Short mmCIF file of C-alpha atoms in Angstrom, two decimals:
data_model
loop_
_atom_site.label_atom_id
_atom_site.label_comp_id
_atom_site.label_asym_id
_atom_site.label_seq_id
_atom_site.Cartn_x
_atom_site.Cartn_y
_atom_site.Cartn_z
CA MET A 699 155.94 32.61 81.93
CA THR A 700 152.45 32.54 80.46
CA THR A 701 151.64 30.94 77.14
CA THR A 702 148.73 30.44 74.83
CA SER A 703 147.38 26.97 74.26
CA SER A 704 149.25 26.09 71.06
CA HIS A 705 147.59 22.70 70.67
CA ARG A 706 144.08 22.02 69.51
CA GLU A 707 141.65 20.86 72.17
CA ARG A 708 141.19 17.13 72.55
CA THR A 709 137.73 15.70 72.09
CA GLU A 710 135.82 14.38 75.08
CA SER A 711 137.23 10.90 74.35
CA GLY A 712 140.80 12.28 74.52
CA ALA A 713 141.42 11.96 70.75
CA LEU A 714 143.33 14.54 68.75
CA PRO A 715 140.77 15.52 66.07
CA VAL A 716 143.11 16.12 63.11
CA LEU A 717 145.38 13.16 63.84
CA SER A 718 142.28 10.99 64.25
CA ARG A 719 141.46 11.63 60.58
CA LEU A 720 144.73 9.94 59.60
CA VAL A 721 145.05 6.87 61.81
CA SER A 722 142.73 3.93 62.47
CA VAL A 723 143.84 3.47 66.09
CA PRO A 724 143.27 5.73 69.11
CA SER A 725 145.63 8.69 69.39
CA GLU A 726 147.23 7.32 72.55
CA GLU A 727 147.96 3.97 70.91
CA PHE A 728 149.44 5.69 67.89
CA ALA A 729 151.72 7.80 70.12
CA GLN A 730 152.92 4.86 72.20
CA ARG A 731 153.18 2.10 69.61
CA PHE A 732 153.70 3.58 66.17
CA TRP A 733 155.15 7.10 66.50
CA SER A 734 158.75 7.01 65.20
CA ARG A 735 158.73 3.18 65.44
CA GLU A 736 156.43 1.29 63.06
CA PRO A 737 154.48 1.93 59.85
CA LEU A 738 150.70 2.02 60.14
CA LEU A 739 148.40 1.52 57.15
CA SER A 740 144.87 2.79 57.77
CA ARG A 741 142.28 1.88 55.16
CA ALA A 742 139.55 4.31 54.16
CA ALA A 743 136.86 2.08 55.64
CA ASP A 744 138.51 2.37 59.06
CA LEU A 745 138.89 6.17 59.01
CA PRO A 746 136.19 8.72 59.90
CA GLY A 747 135.99 10.33 56.46
CA THR A 748 137.64 11.04 53.13
CA PHE A 749 140.27 13.63 52.22
CA GLU A 750 138.21 15.22 49.46
CA ASP A 751 138.03 18.49 51.39
CA LEU A 752 141.81 18.83 51.30
CA PHE A 753 142.82 18.26 47.68
CA SER A 754 141.67 17.03 44.26
CA ALA A 755 142.53 16.79 40.57
CA ALA A 756 140.79 20.14 40.08
CA ALA A 757 143.13 21.65 42.67
CA VAL A 758 146.14 20.37 40.72
CA ASP A 759 144.86 22.00 37.52
CA GLU A 760 144.11 25.29 39.26
CA LEU A 761 147.54 25.47 40.89
CA VAL A 762 149.40 24.72 37.66
CA ALA A 763 147.25 26.74 35.27
CA THR A 764 146.22 29.89 37.15
CA ARG A 765 148.26 30.42 40.32
CA GLY A 766 151.57 31.39 38.71
CA LEU A 767 153.54 28.84 40.74
CA ARG A 768 157.31 29.12 40.58
CA THR A 769 160.03 26.67 41.43
CA PRO A 770 160.59 25.23 43.99
CA PHE A 771 156.80 25.06 44.49
CA LEU A 772 156.71 22.49 41.71
CA ARG A 773 159.10 19.98 40.16
CA MET A 774 158.83 16.98 37.88
CA ALA A 775 160.53 13.58 37.93
CA LYS A 776 160.71 10.53 35.71
CA GLU A 777 162.26 7.10 36.23
CA GLY A 778 163.86 8.15 39.49
CA SER A 779 165.42 11.39 38.24
CA THR A 780 164.33 15.01 38.62
CA LEU A 781 163.75 16.86 35.34
CA PRO A 782 165.53 20.17 34.64
CA GLU A 783 163.47 23.11 35.86
CA ARG A 784 163.73 24.88 32.52
CA SER A 785 161.93 22.01 30.83
CA PHE A 786 158.62 22.70 32.62
CA THR A 787 158.81 26.43 33.39
CA ARG A 788 158.61 29.55 31.26
CA GLY A 789 158.94 33.32 31.63
CA GLY A 790 156.01 35.28 33.02
CA GLY A 791 155.54 37.40 29.91
CA ILE A 792 155.05 41.16 29.63
CA GLY A 793 155.02 42.99 32.96
CA ALA A 794 156.30 39.99 34.96
CA ALA A 795 160.09 39.70 35.05
CA VAL A 796 159.85 36.12 36.30
CA ALA A 797 161.71 33.38 34.47
CA ASP A 798 160.53 30.24 36.24
CA GLN A 799 156.73 30.16 36.37
CA ALA A 800 154.99 26.84 35.76
CA SER A 801 154.24 26.23 32.08
CA ASP A 802 150.93 24.37 31.83
CA ASP A 803 151.65 23.11 28.31
CA ALA A 804 155.15 21.88 29.28
CA VAL A 805 153.75 20.16 32.37
CA LEU A 806 151.13 18.50 30.15
CA ARG A 807 153.77 17.27 27.71
CA HIS A 808 156.00 15.74 30.38
CA PHE A 809 153.03 14.26 32.24
CA SER A 810 151.76 12.66 29.02
CA GLU A 811 155.21 11.11 28.59
CA GLY A 812 155.08 9.51 32.05
CA ALA A 813 156.61 12.11 34.36
CA THR A 814 155.39 12.68 37.91
CA LEU A 815 154.35 16.21 38.89
CA VAL A 816 155.33 17.23 42.43
CA LEU A 817 153.57 20.22 43.97
CA GLN A 818 155.71 21.26 46.91
CA GLY A 819 154.87 23.46 49.87
CA LEU A 820 151.10 23.06 49.74
CA HIS A 821 151.09 24.04 53.42
CA ARG A 822 151.83 27.52 52.03
CA THR A 823 149.88 27.61 48.75
CA TRP A 824 146.56 25.72 49.13
CA GLU A 825 144.23 27.10 51.81
CA PRO A 826 142.54 23.87 53.00
CA ILE A 827 145.95 22.26 53.46
CA VAL A 828 147.37 25.38 55.14
CA ARG A 829 144.83 25.10 57.95
CA PHE A 830 144.90 21.30 58.14
CA SER A 831 148.70 21.16 58.36
CA GLN A 832 148.89 23.88 61.00
CA ASP A 833 146.33 22.10 63.16
CA LEU A 834 148.15 18.79 62.74
CA ALA A 835 151.47 20.39 63.68
CA GLY A 836 149.82 21.85 66.77
CA GLU A 837 148.55 18.45 67.84
CA LEU A 838 151.81 16.62 67.18
CA GLY A 839 154.08 19.30 68.58
CA HIS A 840 156.32 18.91 65.50
CA PRO A 841 156.41 21.08 62.33
CA VAL A 842 154.97 19.71 59.09
CA GLN A 843 155.14 20.31 55.35
CA VAL A 844 152.85 18.97 52.60
CA ASN A 845 153.62 17.95 48.99
CA ALA A 846 151.37 16.39 46.34
CA TYR A 847 152.56 13.69 43.92
CA VAL A 848 150.64 13.32 40.67
CA THR A 849 151.72 10.22 38.73
CA PRO A 850 150.45 8.81 35.40
CA ALA A 851 149.30 5.19 35.34
CA GLN A 852 152.00 2.50 35.35
CA ASN A 853 154.76 4.96 36.22
CA THR A 854 157.10 5.32 39.20
CA GLY A 855 158.15 8.86 40.05
CA PHE A 856 160.99 8.03 42.45
CA SER A 857 162.87 4.77 43.00
CA ASP A 858 163.43 3.21 46.45
CA HIS A 859 164.67 5.75 48.99
CA TYR A 860 164.08 6.88 52.55
CA ASP A 861 163.03 10.23 53.96
CA VAL A 862 164.70 12.04 56.86
CA HIS A 863 161.29 12.95 58.26
CA ASP A 864 158.19 10.95 59.17
CA VAL A 865 155.37 11.01 56.63
CA PHE A 866 151.65 10.50 56.37
CA VAL A 867 150.69 9.42 52.83
CA LEU A 868 147.07 10.30 51.92
CA GLN A 869 145.74 8.73 48.73
CA ILE A 870 143.51 11.33 47.07
CA ALA A 871 142.68 9.86 43.65
CA GLY A 872 143.56 6.79 41.60
CA GLU A 873 145.51 3.86 42.95
CA LYS A 874 149.15 3.34 43.77
CA ARG A 875 151.13 0.19 44.53
CA TRP A 876 153.44 0.81 47.50
CA ARG A 877 156.45 -1.19 48.67
CA ILE A 878 157.78 -0.54 52.18
CA ARG A 879 161.05 -2.07 53.42
CA PRO A 880 162.94 -1.85 56.75
CA PRO A 881 165.52 0.90 57.30
CA VAL A 882 169.15 0.51 56.30
CA HIS A 883 169.96 3.48 58.56
CA GLU A 884 167.74 3.75 61.62
CA LEU A 885 166.17 7.13 62.51
CA PRO A 886 168.18 9.28 60.07
CA LEU A 887 168.71 12.92 60.94
CA ARG A 888 168.10 15.77 58.51
CA ASP A 889 171.77 15.82 57.46
CA GLN A 890 171.83 12.05 56.77
CA PRO A 891 170.01 11.66 53.40
CA TRP A 892 169.46 8.33 51.71
CA THR A 893 172.13 9.12 49.14
CA ASP A 894 174.70 8.69 51.93
CA HIS A 895 173.65 5.02 51.98
CA ARG A 896 172.83 4.60 48.30
CA ALA A 897 174.49 1.19 47.93
CA ALA A 898 172.69 -0.25 50.96
CA VAL A 899 169.36 1.19 49.76
CA GLU A 900 169.78 -0.31 46.30
CA ASP A 901 170.83 -3.68 47.74
CA SER A 902 167.84 -3.76 50.08
CA ALA A 903 165.45 -2.81 47.27
CA ALA A 904 166.77 -5.73 45.20
CA SER A 905 166.96 -8.38 47.91
CA THR A 906 164.71 -7.58 50.89
CA THR A 907 161.10 -8.76 51.06
CA PRO A 908 158.80 -5.73 51.64
CA LEU A 909 157.16 -5.30 55.03
CA ILE A 910 154.17 -3.90 53.16
CA GLU A 911 153.34 -4.34 49.48
CA THR A 912 149.82 -3.34 48.65
CA THR A 913 147.70 -1.04 46.52
CA PHE A 914 146.36 2.16 48.06
CA ALA A 915 142.89 3.39 47.11
CA PRO A 916 141.37 6.85 47.66
CA GLY A 917 140.93 7.56 51.36
CA ASP A 918 143.72 5.23 52.53
CA CYS A 919 146.48 6.67 54.73
CA LEU A 920 149.95 5.34 55.56
CA TYR A 921 152.08 6.54 58.46
CA LEU A 922 155.76 5.89 57.76
CA PRO A 923 158.53 6.71 60.26
CA ARG A 924 161.71 8.27 58.89
CA GLY A 925 164.23 5.83 57.51
CA PHE A 926 161.85 3.21 56.11
CA LEU A 927 162.53 2.53 52.43
CA HIS A 928 159.65 3.06 50.03
CA SER A 929 158.72 3.33 46.37
CA ALA A 930 155.37 3.42 44.59
CA THR A 931 153.90 2.83 41.13
CA ALA A 932 150.62 4.30 39.89
CA VAL A 933 148.05 1.76 38.70
CA GLY A 934 144.53 2.17 37.34
CA GLY A 935 144.72 5.76 36.10
CA THR A 936 146.35 8.94 37.37
CA SER A 937 147.34 8.72 41.02
CA ILE A 938 147.29 11.74 43.32
CA HIS A 939 148.56 11.47 46.85
CA LEU A 940 149.57 13.92 49.54
CA THR A 941 152.70 13.41 51.58
CA ILE A 942 152.65 15.16 54.93
CA GLY A 943 156.24 15.40 56.11
CA VAL A 944 156.64 15.61 59.89
CA HIS A 945 160.00 17.12 60.83
CA SER A 946 160.37 15.67 64.29
CA TRP A 947 162.16 17.49 67.03
CA THR A 948 164.73 15.02 68.35
CA ARG A 949 167.16 14.73 71.24
CA ARG A 950 169.80 15.87 68.76
CA HIS A 951 168.10 19.29 68.73
CA VAL A 952 168.33 19.36 72.52
CA ALA A 953 171.99 18.34 72.30
CA ASP A 954 172.74 21.11 69.82
CA GLU A 955 171.16 23.75 72.04
CA LEU A 956 172.87 22.28 75.12
CA VAL A 957 176.27 22.62 73.45
CA ARG A 958 175.51 26.20 72.38
CA ALA A 959 174.49 27.09 75.94
CA ALA A 960 177.63 25.42 77.35
CA VAL A 961 179.86 27.34 74.93
CA ARG A 962 178.21 30.60 75.98
CA ARG A 963 178.81 29.75 79.65
CA ALA A 964 182.37 28.57 79.08
CA SER A 965 183.16 31.78 77.21
CA ASP A 966 182.79 33.67 80.49
CA ASP A 967 185.98 31.92 81.61
CA PRO A 968 189.02 34.01 80.52
CA SER A 969 191.05 30.82 80.08
CA LEU A 970 188.82 29.85 77.15
CA ARG A 971 189.36 33.23 75.53
CA THR A 972 193.13 32.88 75.69
CA ALA A 973 194.92 33.06 72.34
CA LEU A 974 196.75 29.99 71.09
CA PRO A 975 200.56 30.33 71.11
CA VAL A 976 202.50 32.23 68.46
CA GLY A 977 203.50 29.84 65.70
CA THR A 978 200.45 27.58 66.06
CA ASP A 979 200.09 25.55 62.85
CA LEU A 980 196.43 24.60 62.56
CA VAL A 981 196.91 23.43 58.97
CA GLY A 982 199.81 21.12 59.79
CA ALA A 983 200.42 20.00 63.38
CA GLY A 984 197.00 21.11 64.62
CA VAL A 985 196.04 22.11 68.16
CA ALA A 986 198.26 20.83 70.93
CA SER A 987 196.56 18.15 73.03
CA ALA A 988 197.00 20.21 76.19
CA HIS A 989 194.83 22.99 74.74
CA VAL A 990 192.19 20.45 73.64
CA GLU A 991 192.04 18.98 77.14
CA ASP A 992 191.78 22.43 78.76
CA VAL A 993 188.86 23.32 76.49
CA ARG A 994 187.22 19.94 77.08
CA GLU A 995 187.37 20.44 80.85
CA ALA A 996 185.91 23.95 80.54
CA LEU A 997 183.03 22.65 78.40
CA LEU A 998 182.32 19.75 80.74
CA ARG A 999 182.11 22.15 83.69
CA ALA A 1000 179.77 24.39 81.71
CA LEU A 1001 177.64 21.47 80.54
CA ALA A 1002 177.10 20.42 84.13
CA GLU A 1003 175.79 23.88 84.98
CA VAL A 1004 173.25 24.16 82.11
CA ASP A 1005 169.68 23.20 83.00
CA ALA A 1006 166.45 22.82 81.03
CA THR A 1007 165.38 26.39 81.81
CA GLU A 1008 168.49 27.76 80.12
CA LEU A 1009 167.67 25.80 76.97
CA ALA A 1010 164.09 26.99 76.80
CA ALA A 1011 164.64 30.24 74.92
CA GLY A 1012 166.78 28.67 72.19
CA LEU A 1013 164.43 25.74 71.63
CA ALA A 1014 161.38 28.03 71.69
CA GLY A 1015 162.98 30.23 69.05
CA ALA A 1016 163.63 27.24 66.81
CA ALA A 1017 160.07 26.01 67.27
CA ARG A 1018 158.61 29.41 66.41
CA ALA A 1019 160.76 29.72 63.29
CA ALA A 1020 159.76 26.27 62.01
CA GLN A 1021 156.06 27.12 61.52
CA ARG A 1022 153.95 30.12 60.61
CA PRO A 1023 150.86 31.44 62.37
CA ALA A 1024 147.43 31.08 60.79
CA PRO A 1025 146.81 33.35 57.77
CA LEU A 1026 145.32 36.79 58.25
CA ALA A 1027 143.99 39.42 55.86
CA PRO A 1028 146.38 42.42 56.03
CA LEU A 1029 143.96 45.08 54.76
CA ALA A 1030 141.06 43.92 56.92
CA GLN A 1031 143.43 43.66 59.89
CA ALA A 1032 144.70 47.22 59.39
CA HIS A 1033 141.14 48.50 59.14
CA ALA A 1034 140.17 46.65 62.33
CA ALA A 1035 143.11 48.20 64.17
CA ASP A 1036 142.21 51.71 63.00
CA ALA A 1037 138.57 51.24 64.00
CA ALA A 1038 139.22 49.52 67.36
CA ASP A 1039 137.41 50.84 70.44
CA GLU A 1040 136.28 49.44 73.78
CA THR A 1041 133.59 47.29 72.13
CA THR A 1042 136.06 45.57 69.77
CA ALA A 1043 136.28 41.80 70.36
CA VAL A 1044 139.49 39.98 69.46
CA ARG A 1045 140.92 36.48 69.80
CA VAL A 1046 144.44 35.17 69.85
CA ARG A 1047 145.54 34.28 66.33
CA ASP A 1048 145.80 30.53 65.83
CA HIS A 1049 149.30 29.05 66.05
CA VAL A 1050 150.92 32.38 66.90
CA ALA A 1051 152.76 30.76 69.87
CA ALA A 1052 152.63 33.82 72.14
CA THR A 1053 154.31 33.90 75.56
CA ILE A 1054 155.04 36.57 78.13
CA GLU A 1055 158.78 36.59 78.82
CA PRO A 1056 161.29 38.82 80.62
CA ALA A 1057 163.63 40.79 78.38
CA ALA A 1058 166.88 42.69 78.81
CA GLY A 1059 166.73 45.79 80.95
CA GLY A 1060 163.99 44.47 83.20
CA ARG A 1061 161.27 44.91 80.57
CA THR A 1062 158.66 42.28 79.81
CA HIS A 1063 157.83 41.34 76.22
CA LEU A 1064 155.07 39.43 74.50
CA ARG A 1065 157.03 37.09 72.19
CA SER A 1066 155.36 35.23 69.35
CA ARG A 1067 155.83 34.01 65.80
CA VAL A 1068 155.24 37.56 64.59
CA GLY A 1069 157.89 39.21 66.76
CA SER A 1070 158.28 40.83 70.14
CA LEU A 1071 156.00 43.47 71.68
CA PRO A 1072 157.15 45.33 74.83
CA LEU A 1073 154.58 45.46 77.61
CA GLU A 1074 154.06 47.99 80.37
CA ARG A 1075 153.63 46.69 83.90
CA ASP A 1076 150.00 47.76 84.01
CA GLN A 1077 149.29 45.74 80.83
CA LEU A 1078 150.55 42.38 82.12
CA ALA A 1079 147.36 41.24 83.85
CA ALA A 1080 145.20 42.00 80.81
CA VAL A 1081 147.57 40.18 78.45
CA GLU A 1082 147.80 37.18 80.78
CA ALA A 1083 143.98 37.03 80.81
CA LEU A 1084 143.94 37.26 77.00
CA LEU A 1085 146.38 34.37 76.60
CA SER A 1086 144.55 32.26 79.18
CA ALA A 1087 141.04 32.81 77.75
CA GLY A 1088 142.08 33.16 74.12
CA ARG A 1089 139.90 36.24 73.62
CA ALA A 1090 139.28 39.71 75.04
CA THR A 1091 137.71 43.10 74.30
CA GLY A 1092 139.06 46.58 73.87
CA ALA A 1093 137.63 47.47 77.26
CA GLY A 1094 139.61 44.73 78.97
CA LEU A 1095 142.88 45.30 77.13
CA GLY A 1096 142.69 49.03 76.62
CA VAL A 1097 142.18 50.49 73.16
CA ALA A 1098 145.84 51.33 72.56
CA LEU A 1099 147.02 47.82 73.41
CA THR A 1100 144.22 46.28 71.34
CA GLN A 1101 145.35 48.30 68.35
CA ALA A 1102 148.99 47.28 68.89
CA LEU A 1103 148.06 43.61 69.13
CA LEU A 1104 146.01 43.85 65.94
CA ARG A 1105 148.73 45.69 64.03
CA THR A 1106 151.38 43.16 65.01
CA GLY A 1107 149.09 40.23 64.18
CA VAL A 1108 149.03 38.60 67.63
CA VAL A 1109 145.23 38.84 67.70
CA VAL A 1110 142.55 38.92 65.00
CA PRO A 1111 139.01 40.32 65.08
CA GLU A 1112 136.53 37.94 66.74
#
């Protein structure tokens, strides 16, 4: 199997360039000491630069006023509760049969009354954050999402809670007073939200001394592992912060895929495909213990036969589905494909996650985040060279293959 380099290159010092913007310790120390274990507060003075290139108050106004955002790309909250969508959205007017576009005047009214504006999915809607988040995900090896929280002074958008993903909190404008407390449920999974432990969260918020209680200023960044309780109050004017949610791949994901692979293997055994007896009462008496034990033994045998290679395809599919490749311009891309010749220079599209893999029927396919492209045997060497070098020409790939790669979006014009 041949793959592109899906991670950004390290600097000469070994640092990960995007991650290094967010943490005040070396990348290796962050990975070994803090990742998924401890919070890390990095002050602006200890970071290499500001976050002004990523987001701003002007960006908030542009997104709300002129981009036609719809729910769930925005929501509003006040005093710990989410406001009804209809209270801050309106219809799109003549020629736009859309009922839930952001209403700038309604957002203004709620904001003036103390509500927090949440702009969700900025990794899809705001170009500087699109590229930043994709690069960060490539470095971490885990998918990310980005939201912005815009809070009026002296207001708290959400009460104490925990997230089921790690976060980086980037203070963009204004100041915010944060309170961080230890977990009440360690390393929660995505299906274990804080509301499952509401009583414990509320008790901890009322009785536990914060691990961190401090005011964030523009340029500060907090790394917070999943499960740590947190709340924040804006002080000193409107606060804007970005929350980068890191949806970590865990051993639970491996376990899920392992079980799926074992079930597929066990299903080859006719004994597992045997019907339960006539008169089986699954609603009442349930499955007889003898059948449960037979199935358990079949699964244990299958589990013992599954190896890491067998899990690779399922895990790779999940990883591809969790992120998108870098943006491309469809019309320019189509024109480049139509005009391609031997002099055309192309490069592998960023974050496309392309690999050469065998497929059914003895064929070989180029699999990526944009789909699967069958390859002829005489094309394999050229595609392997493309993925290794990251770039090629029409002469090296052949014009027909260059056009196919451009039209599918695996490569972009150099």
